[in-house]
Short mmCIF file of C-alpha atoms in Angstrom, two decimals:
data_model
loop_
_atom_site.label_atom_id
_atom_site.label_comp_id
_atom_site.label_asym_id
_atom_site.label_seq_id
_atom_site.Cartn_x
_atom_site.Cartn_y
_atom_site.Cartn_z
CA MET A 1 0.00 0.00 0.00
CA PRO A 2 2.77 2.54 0.63
CA GLY A 3 3.72 2.51 -3.08
CA LEU A 4 0.12 3.11 -4.10
CA LEU A 5 -0.27 5.97 -1.61
CA ARG A 6 2.97 7.54 -2.86
CA GLY A 7 1.73 7.34 -6.47
CA VAL A 8 -1.61 8.94 -5.59
CA ALA A 9 0.13 11.70 -3.64
CA ARG A 10 2.51 12.39 -6.53
CA THR A 11 -0.39 12.57 -8.98
CA ALA A 12 -2.21 15.00 -6.68
CA VAL A 13 0.85 17.26 -6.44
CA VAL A 14 1.39 17.27 -10.19
CA ALA A 15 -2.29 17.96 -10.89
CA GLY A 16 -2.38 20.75 -8.28
CA THR A 17 0.74 22.36 -9.73
CA ALA A 18 -0.64 22.16 -13.27
CA THR A 19 -3.90 23.76 -12.16
CA ALA A 20 -2.09 26.58 -10.35
CA VAL A 21 0.11 27.32 -13.37
CA SER A 22 -2.86 27.20 -15.73
CA ASN A 23 -4.84 29.62 -13.56
CA ARG A 24 -1.90 32.00 -13.35
CA VAL A 25 -1.47 32.02 -17.14
CA SER A 26 -5.19 32.67 -17.61
CA ARG A 27 -5.16 35.61 -15.18
CA ARG A 28 -2.09 37.05 -16.88
CA GLN A 29 -3.68 36.84 -20.34
CA GLN A 30 -6.90 38.42 -19.12
CA GLY A 31 -4.90 41.26 -17.58
CA ARG A 32 -3.03 41.85 -20.83
CA TRP A 33 -6.20 41.79 -22.89
CA ALA A 34 -7.92 44.20 -20.51
CA ALA A 35 -4.95 46.60 -20.71
CA GLN A 36 -4.94 46.33 -24.50
CA GLN A 37 -8.65 47.12 -24.69
CA GLU A 38 -8.22 50.13 -22.39
CA GLN A 39 -5.50 51.46 -24.66
CA GLU A 40 -7.67 51.00 -27.74
CA TYR A 41 -10.59 52.84 -26.16
CA ALA A 42 -8.40 55.55 -24.65
CA ALA A 43 -6.58 56.30 -27.91
CA PRO A 44 -7.43 59.78 -29.16
CA PRO A 45 -9.29 60.00 -32.44
CA PRO A 46 -7.15 60.79 -35.47
CA PRO A 47 -6.80 64.51 -36.25
CA PRO A 48 -9.22 65.82 -38.84
CA ALA A 49 -7.92 66.23 -42.35
CA ALA A 50 -6.97 69.71 -43.39
CA VAL A 51 -9.60 71.55 -45.37
CA PRO A 52 -8.15 73.08 -48.50
CA ALA A 53 -7.94 76.83 -48.08
CA PRO A 54 -9.09 78.93 -50.98
CA ALA A 55 -6.31 80.49 -52.99
CA PRO A 56 -5.94 84.22 -52.30
CA ALA A 57 -6.12 85.30 -55.95
CA ALA A 58 -8.22 82.48 -57.42
CA SER A 59 -10.10 84.48 -60.01
CA ASP A 60 -9.55 81.77 -62.55
CA MET A 61 -12.65 79.55 -62.84
CA SER A 62 -10.81 76.27 -63.41
CA SER A 63 -8.94 76.54 -60.10
CA LYS A 64 -12.23 77.24 -58.31
CA ILE A 65 -13.76 74.18 -59.93
CA ASP A 66 -10.80 72.06 -58.83
CA GLN A 67 -11.17 73.34 -55.27
CA LEU A 68 -14.89 72.61 -55.30
CA LYS A 69 -14.20 69.07 -56.55
CA GLN A 70 -11.73 68.50 -53.69
CA LEU A 71 -14.26 69.89 -51.25
CA GLY A 72 -16.94 67.57 -52.61
CA GLU A 73 -14.61 64.58 -52.22
CA LEU A 74 -13.94 65.50 -48.59
CA LYS A 75 -17.67 65.75 -47.96
CA ASP A 76 -18.28 62.37 -49.62
CA GLN A 77 -15.56 60.81 -47.43
CA GLY A 78 -17.31 62.14 -44.34
CA VAL A 79 -14.48 64.51 -43.40
CA LEU A 80 -16.70 67.59 -43.75
CA THR A 81 -20.21 68.10 -42.46
CA ASP A 82 -22.86 69.75 -44.62
CA SER A 83 -22.44 73.09 -42.85
CA GLU A 84 -18.63 72.99 -43.17
CA PHE A 85 -18.97 72.13 -46.85
CA GLU A 86 -21.35 75.04 -47.46
CA GLU A 87 -19.07 77.47 -45.59
CA GLN A 88 -15.98 76.45 -47.58
CA LYS A 89 -17.93 76.50 -50.84
CA ARG A 90 -19.12 80.04 -50.07
CA ARG A 91 -15.52 81.15 -49.37
CA ILE A 92 -14.25 79.66 -52.63
CA LEU A 93 -16.99 81.26 -54.70
CA GLU A 94 -16.55 84.69 -53.08
CA ALA A 95 -12.80 84.77 -53.67
#
């Protein structure tokens, strides 16, 4: 019987150690994932794209059309709101 008892005890120690190590690894991974998620949520949003400024002496109609096309593309991409688009369009046309 002493050999059998020793074998059972050894198995219990090995199983207990494996369980402890497994639990520690799981807690570590959960901590890393939680930290990673916090960083993703805490990251600041990307800076808005620069709105093309109207050229100071843009009396030439083709340059105004080019600027309006760029402005329209920015609006289609969602970079500009409707009110921002209208304001920039007004500035280009008044120049």
